[in-house]
mmCIF file of C-alpha atoms in Angstrom:
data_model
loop_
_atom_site.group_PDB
_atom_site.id
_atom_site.type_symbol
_atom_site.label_atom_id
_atom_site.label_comp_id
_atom_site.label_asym_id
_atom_site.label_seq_id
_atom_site.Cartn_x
_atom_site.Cartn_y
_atom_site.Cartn_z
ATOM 1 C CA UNK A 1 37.015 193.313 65.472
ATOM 2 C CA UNK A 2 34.873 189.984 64.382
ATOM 3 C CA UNK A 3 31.906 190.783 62.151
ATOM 4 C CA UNK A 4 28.331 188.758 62.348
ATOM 5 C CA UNK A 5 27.383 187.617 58.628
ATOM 6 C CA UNK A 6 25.323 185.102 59.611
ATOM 7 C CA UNK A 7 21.648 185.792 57.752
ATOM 8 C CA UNK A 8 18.575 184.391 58.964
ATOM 9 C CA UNK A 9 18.262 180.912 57.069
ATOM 10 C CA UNK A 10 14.919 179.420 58.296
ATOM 11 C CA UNK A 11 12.708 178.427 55.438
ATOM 12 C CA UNK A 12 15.122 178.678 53.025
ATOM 13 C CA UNK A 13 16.739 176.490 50.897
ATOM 14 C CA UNK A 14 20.503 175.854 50.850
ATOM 15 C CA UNK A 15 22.419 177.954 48.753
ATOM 16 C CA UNK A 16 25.901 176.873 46.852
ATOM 17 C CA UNK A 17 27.268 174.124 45.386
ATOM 18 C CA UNK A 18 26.305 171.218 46.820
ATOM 19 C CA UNK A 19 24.534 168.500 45.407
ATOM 20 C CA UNK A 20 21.327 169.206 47.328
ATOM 21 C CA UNK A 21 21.368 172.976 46.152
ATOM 22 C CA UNK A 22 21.952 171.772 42.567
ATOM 23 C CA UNK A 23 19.012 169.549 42.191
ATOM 24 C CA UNK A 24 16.736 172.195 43.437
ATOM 25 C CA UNK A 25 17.811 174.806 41.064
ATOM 26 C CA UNK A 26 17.442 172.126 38.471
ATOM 27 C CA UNK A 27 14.088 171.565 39.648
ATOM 28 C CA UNK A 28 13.328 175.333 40.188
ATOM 29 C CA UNK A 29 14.383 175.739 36.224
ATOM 30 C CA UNK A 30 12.296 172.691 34.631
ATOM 31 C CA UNK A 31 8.990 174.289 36.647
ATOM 32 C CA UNK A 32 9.664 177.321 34.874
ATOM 33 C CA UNK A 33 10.270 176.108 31.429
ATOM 34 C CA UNK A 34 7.079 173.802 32.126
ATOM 35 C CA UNK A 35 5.111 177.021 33.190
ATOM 36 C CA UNK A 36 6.238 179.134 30.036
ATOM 37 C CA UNK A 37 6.084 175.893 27.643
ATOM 38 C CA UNK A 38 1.824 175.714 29.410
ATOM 39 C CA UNK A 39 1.141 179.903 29.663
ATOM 40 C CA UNK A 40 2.333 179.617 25.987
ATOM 41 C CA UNK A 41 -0.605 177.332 24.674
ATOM 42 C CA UNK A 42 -3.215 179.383 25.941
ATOM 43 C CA UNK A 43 -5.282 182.247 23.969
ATOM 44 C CA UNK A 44 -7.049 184.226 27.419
ATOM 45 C CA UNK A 45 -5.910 185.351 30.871
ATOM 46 C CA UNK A 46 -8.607 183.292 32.730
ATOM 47 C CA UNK A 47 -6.432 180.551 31.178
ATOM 48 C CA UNK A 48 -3.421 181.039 31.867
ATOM 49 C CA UNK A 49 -4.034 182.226 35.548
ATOM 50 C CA UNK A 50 -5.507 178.584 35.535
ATOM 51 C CA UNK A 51 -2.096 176.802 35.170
ATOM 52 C CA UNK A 52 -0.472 179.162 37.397
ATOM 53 C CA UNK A 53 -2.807 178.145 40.513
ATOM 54 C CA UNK A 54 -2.645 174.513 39.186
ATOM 55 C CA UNK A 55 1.808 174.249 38.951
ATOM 56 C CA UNK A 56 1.723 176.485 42.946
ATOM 57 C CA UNK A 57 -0.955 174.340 44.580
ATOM 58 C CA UNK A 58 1.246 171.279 43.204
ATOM 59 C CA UNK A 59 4.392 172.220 43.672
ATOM 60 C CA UNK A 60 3.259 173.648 47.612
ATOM 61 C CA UNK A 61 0.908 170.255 47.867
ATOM 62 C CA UNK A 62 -1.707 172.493 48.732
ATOM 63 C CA UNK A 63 -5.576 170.919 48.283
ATOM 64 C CA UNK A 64 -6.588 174.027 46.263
ATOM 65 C CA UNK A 65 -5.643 177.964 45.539
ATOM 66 C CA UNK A 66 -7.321 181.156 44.532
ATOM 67 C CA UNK A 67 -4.896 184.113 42.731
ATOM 68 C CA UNK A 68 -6.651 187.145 43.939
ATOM 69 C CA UNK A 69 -6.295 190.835 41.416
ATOM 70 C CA UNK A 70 -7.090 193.904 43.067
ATOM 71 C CA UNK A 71 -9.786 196.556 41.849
ATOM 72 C CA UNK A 72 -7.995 199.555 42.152
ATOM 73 C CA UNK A 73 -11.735 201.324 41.437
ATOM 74 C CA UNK A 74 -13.002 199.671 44.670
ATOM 75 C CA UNK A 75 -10.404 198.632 46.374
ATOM 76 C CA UNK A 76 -11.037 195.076 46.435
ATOM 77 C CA UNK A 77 -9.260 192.168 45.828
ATOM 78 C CA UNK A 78 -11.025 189.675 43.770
ATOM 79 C CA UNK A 79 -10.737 186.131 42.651
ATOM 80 C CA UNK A 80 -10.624 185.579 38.762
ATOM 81 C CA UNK A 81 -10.014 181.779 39.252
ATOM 82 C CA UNK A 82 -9.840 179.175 41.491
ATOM 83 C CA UNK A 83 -9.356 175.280 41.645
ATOM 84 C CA UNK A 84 -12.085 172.784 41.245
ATOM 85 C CA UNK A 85 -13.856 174.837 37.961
ATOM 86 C CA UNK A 86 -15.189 177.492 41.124
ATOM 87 C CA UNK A 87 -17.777 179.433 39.216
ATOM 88 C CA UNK A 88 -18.357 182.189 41.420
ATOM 89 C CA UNK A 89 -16.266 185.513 42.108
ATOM 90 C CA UNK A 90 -14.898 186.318 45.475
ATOM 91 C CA UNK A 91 -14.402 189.845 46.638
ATOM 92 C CA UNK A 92 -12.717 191.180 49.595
ATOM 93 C CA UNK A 93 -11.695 194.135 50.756
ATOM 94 C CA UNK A 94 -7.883 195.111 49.706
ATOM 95 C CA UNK A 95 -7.145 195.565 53.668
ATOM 96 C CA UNK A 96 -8.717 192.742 54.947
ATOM 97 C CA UNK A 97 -8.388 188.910 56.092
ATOM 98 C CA UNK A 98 -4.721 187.193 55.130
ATOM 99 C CA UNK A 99 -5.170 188.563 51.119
ATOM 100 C CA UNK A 100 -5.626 192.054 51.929
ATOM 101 C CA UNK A 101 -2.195 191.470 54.239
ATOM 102 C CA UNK A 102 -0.345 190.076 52.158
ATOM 103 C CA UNK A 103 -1.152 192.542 49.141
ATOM 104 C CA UNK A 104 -0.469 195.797 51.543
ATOM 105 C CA UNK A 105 2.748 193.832 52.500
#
C-alpha cells in the first residue's frame, strides 16, 4: 500500500544538498555569528534587544520592528524597544491585536 510523505512546503526554504540550500545555511550561520559577535559588545538588555530588532527588520526588509515582553503581573505585552530611537512604551493586552496572537500561539 503507497504511503503520502509529502509535507506541506510553502514558505519554506529548500532543504538538502543543493547549491541553493547550501548558500542559505551559509547565510543562516554568518547572521548568527554576526548576532552573537554584536549581543556580545553590549553591557544592558535594552541594548542588545536593539540589535536583535535591527539584524530581523533587515534580514525580513521590514521598514521597522518592535520585540514585545509580556508582564506576567498584568498581563500585558509591552514594548522595551523599537526602531527609529521610539521613546515611548507600548502596552497591550497579552490577548489582544496580532501580538497578543501570536504570544498565546
Amino acid at each position: 500500500m503507497p504511503t503520502n510523505n509529502t509535507k506541506n512546503t510553502v514558505g519554506k526554504k529548500s532543504r538538502g544538498n543543493s547549491p541553493t540550500s547550501m548558500r542559505y545555511k551559509l547565510h543562516q550561520a554568518e547572521i548568527l555569528l554576526n548576532v552573537t559577535k554584536t549581543i556580545a559588545a553590549f553591557e544592558t538588555l535594552d541594548e542588545v534587544l536593539m540589535a536583535l530588532v535591527e539584524v530581523t527588520t533587515s534580514e525580513l526588509n521590514a521598514d521597522r520592528g518592535t520585540i514585545f515582553m509580556n508582564d506576567a503581573e498584568t498581563s500585558e505585552l509591552y514594548s522595551r524597544t523599537a526602531m527609529c530611537n521610539l521613546t515611548r512604551e507600548i502596552r497591550v493586552l497579552n490577548t489582544d491585536g496580532i501580538a497578543g496572537h501570536v504570544f498565546t500561539s
